[in-house]
Tab-separated table of C-alpha atoms and ligand atoms in Angstrom:
chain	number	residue	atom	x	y	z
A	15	UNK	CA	-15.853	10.983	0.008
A	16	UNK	CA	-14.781	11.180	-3.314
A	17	UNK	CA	-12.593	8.131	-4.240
A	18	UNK	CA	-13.371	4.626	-2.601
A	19	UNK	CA	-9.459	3.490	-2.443
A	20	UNK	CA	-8.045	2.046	1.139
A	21	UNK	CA	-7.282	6.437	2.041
A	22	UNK	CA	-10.928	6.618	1.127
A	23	UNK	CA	-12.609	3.803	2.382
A	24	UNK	CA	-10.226	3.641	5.966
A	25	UNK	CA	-11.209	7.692	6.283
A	26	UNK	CA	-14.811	6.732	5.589
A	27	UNK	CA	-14.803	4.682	8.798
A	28	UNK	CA	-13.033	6.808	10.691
A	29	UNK	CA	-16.080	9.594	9.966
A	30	UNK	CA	-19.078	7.013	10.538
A	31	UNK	CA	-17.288	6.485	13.816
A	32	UNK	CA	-17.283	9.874	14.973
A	33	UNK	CA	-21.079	10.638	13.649
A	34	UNK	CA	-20.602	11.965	10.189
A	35	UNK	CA	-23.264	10.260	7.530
A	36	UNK	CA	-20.663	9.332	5.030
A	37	UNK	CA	-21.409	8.944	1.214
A	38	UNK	CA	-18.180	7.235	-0.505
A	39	UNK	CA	-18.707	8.026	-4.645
A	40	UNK	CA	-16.674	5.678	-6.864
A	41	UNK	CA	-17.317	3.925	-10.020
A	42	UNK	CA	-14.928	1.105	-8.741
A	43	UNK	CA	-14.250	1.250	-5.299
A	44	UNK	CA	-11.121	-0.437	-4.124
A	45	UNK	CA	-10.218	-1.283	-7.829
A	46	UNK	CA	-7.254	1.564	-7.794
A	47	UNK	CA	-4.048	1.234	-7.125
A	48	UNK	CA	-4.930	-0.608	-3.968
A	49	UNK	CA	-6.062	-3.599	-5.710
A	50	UNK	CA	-2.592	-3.919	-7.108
A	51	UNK	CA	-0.583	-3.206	-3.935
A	52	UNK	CA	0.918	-6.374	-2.578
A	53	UNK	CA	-0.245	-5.430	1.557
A	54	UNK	CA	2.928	-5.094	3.142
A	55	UNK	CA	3.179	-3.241	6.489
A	56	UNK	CA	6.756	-3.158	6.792
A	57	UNK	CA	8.611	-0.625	7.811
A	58	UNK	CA	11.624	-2.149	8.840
A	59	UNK	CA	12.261	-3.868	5.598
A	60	UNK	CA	11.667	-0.820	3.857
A	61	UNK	CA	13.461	1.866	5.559
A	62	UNK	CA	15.353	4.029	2.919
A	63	UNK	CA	17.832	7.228	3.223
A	64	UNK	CA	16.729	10.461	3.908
A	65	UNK	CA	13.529	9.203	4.762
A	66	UNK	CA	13.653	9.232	8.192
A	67	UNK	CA	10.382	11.029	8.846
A	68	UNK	CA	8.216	8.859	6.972
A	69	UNK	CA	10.033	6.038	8.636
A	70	UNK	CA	8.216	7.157	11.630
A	71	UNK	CA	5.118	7.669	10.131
A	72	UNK	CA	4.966	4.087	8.705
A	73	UNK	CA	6.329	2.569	12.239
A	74	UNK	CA	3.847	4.525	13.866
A	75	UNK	CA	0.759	2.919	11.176
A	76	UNK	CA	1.236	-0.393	13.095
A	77	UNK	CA	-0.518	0.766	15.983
A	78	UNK	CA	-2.651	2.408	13.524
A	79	UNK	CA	-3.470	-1.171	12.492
A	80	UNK	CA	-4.525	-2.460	15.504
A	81	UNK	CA	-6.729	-0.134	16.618
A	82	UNK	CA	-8.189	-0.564	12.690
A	83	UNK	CA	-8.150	-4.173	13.153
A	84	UNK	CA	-10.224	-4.417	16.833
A	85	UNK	CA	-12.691	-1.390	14.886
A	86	UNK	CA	-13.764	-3.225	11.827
A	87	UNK	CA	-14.324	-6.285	14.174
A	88	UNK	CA	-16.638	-4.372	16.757
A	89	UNK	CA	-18.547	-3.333	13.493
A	90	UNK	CA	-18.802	-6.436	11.526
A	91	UNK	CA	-17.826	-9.236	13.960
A	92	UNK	CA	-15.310	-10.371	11.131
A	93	UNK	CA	-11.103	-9.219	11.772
A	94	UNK	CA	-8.976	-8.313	9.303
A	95	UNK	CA	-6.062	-11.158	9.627
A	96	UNK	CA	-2.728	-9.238	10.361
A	97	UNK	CA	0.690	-11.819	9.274
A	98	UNK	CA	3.162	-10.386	11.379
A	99	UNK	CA	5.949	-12.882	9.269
A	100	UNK	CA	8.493	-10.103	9.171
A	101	UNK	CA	10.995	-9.146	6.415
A	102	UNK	CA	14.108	-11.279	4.837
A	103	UNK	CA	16.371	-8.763	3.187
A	104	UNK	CA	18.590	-10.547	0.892
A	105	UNK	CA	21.148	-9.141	-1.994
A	106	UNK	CA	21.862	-11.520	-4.618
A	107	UNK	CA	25.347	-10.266	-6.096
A	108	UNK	CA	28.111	-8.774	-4.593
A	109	UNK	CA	26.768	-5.623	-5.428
A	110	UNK	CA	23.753	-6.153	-4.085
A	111	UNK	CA	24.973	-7.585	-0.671
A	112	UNK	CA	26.625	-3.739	-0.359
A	113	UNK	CA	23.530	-2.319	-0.735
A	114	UNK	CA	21.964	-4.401	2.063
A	115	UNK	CA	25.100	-3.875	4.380
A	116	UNK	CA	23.918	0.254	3.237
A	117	UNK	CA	19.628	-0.774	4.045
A	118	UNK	CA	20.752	-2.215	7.094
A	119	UNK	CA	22.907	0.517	8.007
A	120	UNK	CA	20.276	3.064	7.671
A	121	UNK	CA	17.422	0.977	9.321
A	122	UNK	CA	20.012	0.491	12.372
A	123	UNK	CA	20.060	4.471	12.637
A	124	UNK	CA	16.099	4.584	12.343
A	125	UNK	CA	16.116	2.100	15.488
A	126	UNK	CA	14.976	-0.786	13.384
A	127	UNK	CA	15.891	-3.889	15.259
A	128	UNK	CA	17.973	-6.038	12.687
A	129	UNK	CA	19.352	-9.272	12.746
A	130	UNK	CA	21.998	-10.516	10.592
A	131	UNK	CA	20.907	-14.099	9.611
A	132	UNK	CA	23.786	-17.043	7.855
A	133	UNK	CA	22.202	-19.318	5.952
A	134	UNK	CA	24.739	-21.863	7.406
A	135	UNK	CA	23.354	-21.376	10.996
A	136	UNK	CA	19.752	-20.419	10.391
A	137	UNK	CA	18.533	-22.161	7.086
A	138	UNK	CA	15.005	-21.985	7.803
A	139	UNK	CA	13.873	-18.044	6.683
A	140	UNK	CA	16.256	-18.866	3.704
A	141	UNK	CA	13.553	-21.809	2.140
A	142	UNK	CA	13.159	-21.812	-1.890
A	143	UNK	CA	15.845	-19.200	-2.263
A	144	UNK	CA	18.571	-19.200	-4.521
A	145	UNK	CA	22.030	-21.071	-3.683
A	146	UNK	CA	23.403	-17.869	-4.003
A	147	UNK	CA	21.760	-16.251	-1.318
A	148	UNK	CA	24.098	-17.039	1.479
A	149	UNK	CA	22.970	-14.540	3.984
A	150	UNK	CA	20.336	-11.747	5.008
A	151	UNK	CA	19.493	-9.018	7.797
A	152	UNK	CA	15.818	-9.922	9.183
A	153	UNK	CA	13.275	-6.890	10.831
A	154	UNK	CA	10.939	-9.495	13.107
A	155	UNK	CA	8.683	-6.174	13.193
A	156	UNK	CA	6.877	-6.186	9.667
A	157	UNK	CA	3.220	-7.640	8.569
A	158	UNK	CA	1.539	-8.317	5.745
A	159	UNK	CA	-2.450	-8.225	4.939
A	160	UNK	CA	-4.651	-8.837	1.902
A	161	UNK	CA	-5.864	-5.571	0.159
A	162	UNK	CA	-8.654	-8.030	-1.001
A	163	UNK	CA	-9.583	-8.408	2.118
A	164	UNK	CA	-9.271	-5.551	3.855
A	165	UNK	CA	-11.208	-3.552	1.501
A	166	UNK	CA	-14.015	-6.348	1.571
A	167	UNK	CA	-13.990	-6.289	5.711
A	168	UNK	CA	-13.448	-2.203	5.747
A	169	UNK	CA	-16.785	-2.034	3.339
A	170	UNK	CA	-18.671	-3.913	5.571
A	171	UNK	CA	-17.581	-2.017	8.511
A	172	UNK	CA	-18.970	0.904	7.033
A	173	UNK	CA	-22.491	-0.445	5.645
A	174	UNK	CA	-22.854	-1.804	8.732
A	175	UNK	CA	-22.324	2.259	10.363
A	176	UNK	CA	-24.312	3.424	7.413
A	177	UNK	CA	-22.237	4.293	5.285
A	178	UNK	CA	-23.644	4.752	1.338
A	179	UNK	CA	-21.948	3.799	-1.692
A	180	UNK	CA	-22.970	5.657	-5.197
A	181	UNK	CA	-21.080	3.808	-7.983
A	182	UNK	CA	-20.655	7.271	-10.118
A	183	UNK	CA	-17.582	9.437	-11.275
A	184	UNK	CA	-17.457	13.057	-9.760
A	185	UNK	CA	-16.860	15.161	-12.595
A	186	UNK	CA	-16.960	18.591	-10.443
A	187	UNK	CA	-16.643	19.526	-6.757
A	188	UNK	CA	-17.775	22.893	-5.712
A	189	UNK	CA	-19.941	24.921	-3.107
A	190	UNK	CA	-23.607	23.993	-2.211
A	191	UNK	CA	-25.976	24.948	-0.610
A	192	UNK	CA	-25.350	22.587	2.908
A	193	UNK	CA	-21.559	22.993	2.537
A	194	UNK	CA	-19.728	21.113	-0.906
A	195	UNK	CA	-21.601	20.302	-3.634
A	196	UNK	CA	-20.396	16.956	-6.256
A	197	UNK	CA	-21.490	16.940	-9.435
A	198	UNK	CA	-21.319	12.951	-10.318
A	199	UNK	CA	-22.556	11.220	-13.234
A	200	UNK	CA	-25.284	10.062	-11.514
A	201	UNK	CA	-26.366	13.001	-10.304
A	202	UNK	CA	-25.320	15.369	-7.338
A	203	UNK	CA	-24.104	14.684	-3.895
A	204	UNK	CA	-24.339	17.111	-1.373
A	205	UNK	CA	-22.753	17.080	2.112
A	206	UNK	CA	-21.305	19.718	4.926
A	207	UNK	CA	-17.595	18.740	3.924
A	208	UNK	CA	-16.058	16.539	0.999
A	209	UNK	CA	-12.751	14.532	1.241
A	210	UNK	CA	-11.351	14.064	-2.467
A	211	UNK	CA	-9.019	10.840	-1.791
A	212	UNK	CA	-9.100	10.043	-5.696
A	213	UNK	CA	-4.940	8.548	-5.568
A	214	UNK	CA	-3.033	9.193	-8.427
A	215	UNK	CA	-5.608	10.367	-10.007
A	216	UNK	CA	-6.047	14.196	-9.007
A	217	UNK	CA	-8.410	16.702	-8.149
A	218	UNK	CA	-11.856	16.296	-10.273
A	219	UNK	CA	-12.892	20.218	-11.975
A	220	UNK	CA	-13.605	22.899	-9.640
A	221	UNK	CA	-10.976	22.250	-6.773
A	222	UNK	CA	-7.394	23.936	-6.579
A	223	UNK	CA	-4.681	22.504	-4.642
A	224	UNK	CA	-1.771	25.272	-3.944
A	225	UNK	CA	0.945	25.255	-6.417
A	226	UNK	CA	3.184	23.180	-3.951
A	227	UNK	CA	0.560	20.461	-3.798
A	228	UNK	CA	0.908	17.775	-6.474
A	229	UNK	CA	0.617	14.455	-7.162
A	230	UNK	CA	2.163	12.430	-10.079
A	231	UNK	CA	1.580	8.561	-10.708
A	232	UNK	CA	4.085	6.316	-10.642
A	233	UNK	CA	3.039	2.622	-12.145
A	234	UNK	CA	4.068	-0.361	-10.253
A	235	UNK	CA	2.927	-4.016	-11.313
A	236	UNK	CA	2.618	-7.500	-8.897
A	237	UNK	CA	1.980	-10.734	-10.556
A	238	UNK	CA	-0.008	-13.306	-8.555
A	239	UNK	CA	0.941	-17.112	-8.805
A	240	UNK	CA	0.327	-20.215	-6.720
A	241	UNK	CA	3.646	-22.007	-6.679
A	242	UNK	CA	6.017	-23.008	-3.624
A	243	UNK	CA	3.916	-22.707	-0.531
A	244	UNK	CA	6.014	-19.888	0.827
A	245	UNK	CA	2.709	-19.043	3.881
A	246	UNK	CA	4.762	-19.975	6.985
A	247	UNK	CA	7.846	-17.948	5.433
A	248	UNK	CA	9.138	-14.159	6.011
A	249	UNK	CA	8.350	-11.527	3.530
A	250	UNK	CA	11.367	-11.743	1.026
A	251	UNK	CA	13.179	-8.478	0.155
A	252	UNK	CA	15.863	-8.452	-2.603
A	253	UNK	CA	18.065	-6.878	-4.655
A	254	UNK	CA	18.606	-8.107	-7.730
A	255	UNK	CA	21.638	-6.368	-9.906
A	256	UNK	CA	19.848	-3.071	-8.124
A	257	UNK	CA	16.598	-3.877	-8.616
A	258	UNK	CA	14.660	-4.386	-5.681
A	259	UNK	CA	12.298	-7.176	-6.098
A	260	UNK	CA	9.838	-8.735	-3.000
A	261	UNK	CA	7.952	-12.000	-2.822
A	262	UNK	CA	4.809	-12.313	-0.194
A	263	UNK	CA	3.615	-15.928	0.602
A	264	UNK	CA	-0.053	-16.387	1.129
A	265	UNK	CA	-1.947	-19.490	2.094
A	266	UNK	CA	-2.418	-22.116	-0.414
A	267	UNK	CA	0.379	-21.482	-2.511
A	268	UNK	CA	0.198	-18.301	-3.694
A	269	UNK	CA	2.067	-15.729	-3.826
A	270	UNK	CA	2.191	-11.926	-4.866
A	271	UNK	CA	5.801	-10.614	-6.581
A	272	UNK	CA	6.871	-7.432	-7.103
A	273	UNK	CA	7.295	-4.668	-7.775
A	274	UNK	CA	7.987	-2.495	-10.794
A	275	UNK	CA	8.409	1.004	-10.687
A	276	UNK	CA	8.017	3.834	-13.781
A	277	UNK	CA	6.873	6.846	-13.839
A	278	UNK	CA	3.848	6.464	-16.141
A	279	UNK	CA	0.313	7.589	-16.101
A	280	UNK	CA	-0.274	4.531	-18.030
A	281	UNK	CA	-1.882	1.252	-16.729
A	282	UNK	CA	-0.195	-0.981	-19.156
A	283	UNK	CA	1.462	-4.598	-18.312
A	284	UNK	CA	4.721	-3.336	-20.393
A	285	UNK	CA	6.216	-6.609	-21.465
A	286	UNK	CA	9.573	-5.559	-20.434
A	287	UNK	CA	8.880	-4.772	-17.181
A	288	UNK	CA	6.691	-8.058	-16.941
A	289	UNK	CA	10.110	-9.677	-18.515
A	290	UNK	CA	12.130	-7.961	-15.632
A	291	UNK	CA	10.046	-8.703	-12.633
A	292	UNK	CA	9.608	-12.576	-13.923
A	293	UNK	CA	13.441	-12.732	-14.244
A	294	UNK	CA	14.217	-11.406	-10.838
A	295	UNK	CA	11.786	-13.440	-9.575
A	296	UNK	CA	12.876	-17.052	-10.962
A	297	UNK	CA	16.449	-16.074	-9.758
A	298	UNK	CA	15.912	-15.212	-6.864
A	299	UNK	CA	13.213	-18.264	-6.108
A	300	UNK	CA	13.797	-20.413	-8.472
A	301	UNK	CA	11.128	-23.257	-7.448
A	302	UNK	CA	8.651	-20.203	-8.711
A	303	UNK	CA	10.280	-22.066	-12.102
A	304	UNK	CA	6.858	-24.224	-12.541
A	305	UNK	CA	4.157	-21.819	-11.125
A	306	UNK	CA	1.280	-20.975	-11.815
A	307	UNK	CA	0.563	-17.556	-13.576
A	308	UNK	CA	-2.885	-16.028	-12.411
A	309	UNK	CA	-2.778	-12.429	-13.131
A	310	UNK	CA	-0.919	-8.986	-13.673
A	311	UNK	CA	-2.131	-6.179	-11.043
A	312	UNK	CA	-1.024	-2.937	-12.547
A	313	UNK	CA	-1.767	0.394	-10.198
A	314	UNK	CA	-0.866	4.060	-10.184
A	315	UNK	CA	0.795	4.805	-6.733
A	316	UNK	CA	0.325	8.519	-6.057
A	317	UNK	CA	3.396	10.269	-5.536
A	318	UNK	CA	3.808	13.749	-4.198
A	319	UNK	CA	6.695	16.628	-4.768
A	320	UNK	CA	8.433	15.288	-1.250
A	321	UNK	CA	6.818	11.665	-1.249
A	322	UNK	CA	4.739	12.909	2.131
A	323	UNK	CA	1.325	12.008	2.149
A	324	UNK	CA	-0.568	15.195	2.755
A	325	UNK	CA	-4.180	16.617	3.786
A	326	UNK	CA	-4.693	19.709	2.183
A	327	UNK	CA	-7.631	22.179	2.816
A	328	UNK	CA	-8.916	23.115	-0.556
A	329	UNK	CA	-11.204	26.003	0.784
A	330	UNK	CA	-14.941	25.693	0.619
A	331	UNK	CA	-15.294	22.863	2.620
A	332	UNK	CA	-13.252	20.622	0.588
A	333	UNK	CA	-10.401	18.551	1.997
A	334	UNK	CA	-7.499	16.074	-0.332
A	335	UNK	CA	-5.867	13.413	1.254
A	336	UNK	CA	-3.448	12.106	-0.948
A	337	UNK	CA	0.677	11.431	-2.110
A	338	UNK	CA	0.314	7.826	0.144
A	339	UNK	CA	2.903	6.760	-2.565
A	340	UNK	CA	4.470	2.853	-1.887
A	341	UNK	CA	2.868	2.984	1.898
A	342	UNK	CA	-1.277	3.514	1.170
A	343	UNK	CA	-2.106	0.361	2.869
A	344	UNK	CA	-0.131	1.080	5.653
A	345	UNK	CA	-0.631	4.427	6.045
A	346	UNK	CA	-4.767	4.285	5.550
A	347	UNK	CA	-5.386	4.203	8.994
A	348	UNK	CA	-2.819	7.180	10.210
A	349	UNK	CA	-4.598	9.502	7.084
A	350	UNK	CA	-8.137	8.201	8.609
A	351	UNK	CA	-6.961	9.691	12.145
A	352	UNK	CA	-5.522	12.576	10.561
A	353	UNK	CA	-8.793	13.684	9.101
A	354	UNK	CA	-10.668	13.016	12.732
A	355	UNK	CA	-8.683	14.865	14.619
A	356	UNK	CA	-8.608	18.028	12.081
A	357	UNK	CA	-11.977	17.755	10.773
A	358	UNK	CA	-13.475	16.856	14.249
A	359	UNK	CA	-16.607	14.801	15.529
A	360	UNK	CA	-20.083	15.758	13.437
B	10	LIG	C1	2.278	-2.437	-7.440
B	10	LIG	C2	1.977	-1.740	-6.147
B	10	LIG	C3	2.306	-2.344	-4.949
B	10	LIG	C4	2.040	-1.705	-3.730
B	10	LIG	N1	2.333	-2.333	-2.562
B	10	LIG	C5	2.042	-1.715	-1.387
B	10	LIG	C6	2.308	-2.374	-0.164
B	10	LIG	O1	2.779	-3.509	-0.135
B	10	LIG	N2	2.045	-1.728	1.006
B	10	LIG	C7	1.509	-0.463	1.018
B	10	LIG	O2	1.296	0.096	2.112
B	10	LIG	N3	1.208	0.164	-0.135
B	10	LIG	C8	1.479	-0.420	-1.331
B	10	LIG	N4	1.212	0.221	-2.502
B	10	LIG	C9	0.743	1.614	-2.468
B	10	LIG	C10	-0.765	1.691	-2.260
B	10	LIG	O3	-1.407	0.775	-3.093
B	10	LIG	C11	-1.245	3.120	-2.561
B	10	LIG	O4	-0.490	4.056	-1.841
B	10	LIG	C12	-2.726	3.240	-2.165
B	10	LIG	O5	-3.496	2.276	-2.832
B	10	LIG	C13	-3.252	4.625	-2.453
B	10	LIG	O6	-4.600	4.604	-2.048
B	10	LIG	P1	-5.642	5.690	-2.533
B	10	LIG	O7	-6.933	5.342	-1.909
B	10	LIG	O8	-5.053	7.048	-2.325
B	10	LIG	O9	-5.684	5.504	-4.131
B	10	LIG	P2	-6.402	4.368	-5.017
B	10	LIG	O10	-6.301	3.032	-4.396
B	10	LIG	O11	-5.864	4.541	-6.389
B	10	LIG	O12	-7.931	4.774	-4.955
B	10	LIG	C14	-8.414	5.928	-5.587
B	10	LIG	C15	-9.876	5.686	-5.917
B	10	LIG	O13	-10.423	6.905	-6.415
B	10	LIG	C16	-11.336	6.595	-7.434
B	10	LIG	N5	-11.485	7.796	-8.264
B	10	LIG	C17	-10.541	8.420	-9.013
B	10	LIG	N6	-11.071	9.503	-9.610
B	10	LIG	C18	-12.367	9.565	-9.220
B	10	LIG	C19	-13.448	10.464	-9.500
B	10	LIG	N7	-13.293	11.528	-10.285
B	10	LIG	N8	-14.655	10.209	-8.933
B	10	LIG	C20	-14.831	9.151	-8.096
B	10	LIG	N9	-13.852	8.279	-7.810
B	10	LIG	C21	-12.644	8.491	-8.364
B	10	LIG	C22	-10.725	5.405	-8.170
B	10	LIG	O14	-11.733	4.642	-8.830
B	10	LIG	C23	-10.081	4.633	-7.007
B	10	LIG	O15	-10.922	3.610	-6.504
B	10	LIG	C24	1.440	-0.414	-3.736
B	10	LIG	C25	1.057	0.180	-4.944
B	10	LIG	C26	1.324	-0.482	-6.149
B	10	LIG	C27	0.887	0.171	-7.432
């Protein structure tokens, strides 16, 4: 497995559980974009047009879920806590209220179950935000989960199968003499087949994708902050001036914001897009006003031509699973079972 991300990691357990020895080579496993992603599993907040088939997909990764959930537990005796907290979908101007009356329309033809909240009647879901928020659509479906802690909990699910970690960079895949061969900077890795699940980043020397197959990264940011203790609250969804922004309470105070969005190979915190996010965020919530700043997560989501995730077959015995885009999290356990079923037991 080249590339320990949540597509490589999740796929890595999916293998040790159907017999493959599985060797996951990264210099920084789970430090991708996955440690920036803010864990959402929502589908229903996030349905979008002309996306109807990945719609699916995603709707269909919270079964996914489960069945990920109840594995890393038989392994490890430790779950993976799932917030099912569901999604607040709010529009601050009048703009921006027309473009959740448009959301709401097209998650209503995806078979999203919506409800249209007023402030006035239901105040509750509407805690911390601004006056101006007045009313919202809510999609009771959608989850949130650490990253953090996933990838800890999925790690130990594998040592505990037997799966080995090499800390290295693969600078070259090619044939060998059991199957693929990895050239790493620690030496090679040989196996019968190799998965390259390296995100945004590509395919390492030696491996072609067809000409169709790309992937492109697109930067997104989340700040972290303990502030308002926003834990027993829905995910918040907004648009602000056209800008979507989200907020996800965690216990204790904090909270992950987000997200931007440029196309940029570049893992920079941009001030202006730090300036942007921070703004939407204070107006939208504006007790975040006095919290507490811990970090910028910057992360290169990996985008393909169509925004489908794919798994290619790169000849020789090597495999790329990849273009997981906005949705790796949620998707990581739908690309694991992909792989299974077309790769097959050892
Ligand atoms: C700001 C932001 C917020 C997001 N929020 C969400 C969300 O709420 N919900 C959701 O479902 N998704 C979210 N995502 C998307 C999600 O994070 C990605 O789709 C997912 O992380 C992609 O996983 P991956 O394993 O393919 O890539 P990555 O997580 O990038 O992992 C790739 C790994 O490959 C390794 N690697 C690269 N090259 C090599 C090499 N040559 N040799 C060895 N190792 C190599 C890297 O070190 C890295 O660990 C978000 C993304 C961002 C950026």
């Amino acid at each position: 497995m080249v590339g320990g991300g949540v597509i490589g990691q999740v796929s890595a357990l999916a293998l040790a559980r159907a017999r493959w020895r599985v060797t996951v080579v990264d210099p920084s496993p789970g430090r991708g974009a996955t440690v920036a992603a803010a864990g959402m599993l929502a589908p229903g907040g996030e349905a979008a047009p002309g996306e109807e088939e990945n719609h699916r997909l995603h709707q269909s990764a919270l079964d996914a879920w489960r069945d990920l959930v109840d594995e890393v537990a038989e392994a490890t005796g430790e779950a993976i806590a799932v917030h099912r907290v569901g999604t607040l979908v709010v529009g601050l101007d009048s703009g921006d209220r027309r473009q959740v009356e448009q959301y709401a329309g097209v998650a209503r033809g995806y078979g999203v179950a919506l409800r249209a909240l007023a402030r006035r009647e239901e105040p509750a879901p509407f805690e911390g935000l601004s006056a101006r928020v007045t009313q919202g659509v809510f999609a009771e479906g959608d989850a949130w989960v650490d990253p953090d802690e996933v990838m800890a909990r999925v790690r130990g699910a594998n040592e505990a199968l037997g799966v080995e970690y090499r800390e290295a960079v693969v600078r070259r895949c090619s044939r060998g003499a059991a199957g693929v061969l990895a050239q790493t900077d620690d030496g090679p890795v040989e196996a019968e087949i190799g998965l390259v699940a390296t995100g945004a980043a590509g395919l390492p020397e030696g491996v072609e994708a067809p000409a169709a197959v790309t992937v492109r990264p697109v930067r997104g940011m989340t700040l972290r902050v303990i502030g308002p203790d926003r834990y027993h609250l829905p995910m918040v969804r907004a648009y602000v001036r056209g800008r979507p922004f989200y907020a996800v309470g965690r216990a204790g105070g904090y909270n992950v914001l987000g997200a931007s969005s440029e196309e940029s190979p570049v893992r920079a915190v941009e001030l202006g897009e730090l300036q942007r996010l921070l703004r939407d965020g204070l107006e939208v919530i504006p007790e975040l006003e006095t919290a507490d700043l811990l970090e910028t997560r910057v992360g290169l989501r990996p985008a393909s031509g169509d925004l489908r995730p794919f798994l290619v077959d790169l000849g020789g015995g090597w495999w790329w699973s990849s273009g997981h885009y906005r949705h790796g999290v949620t998707l990581a356990p739908v690309a694991a079972r992909r792989l299974v079923d077309t790769v097959g037991p050892a």
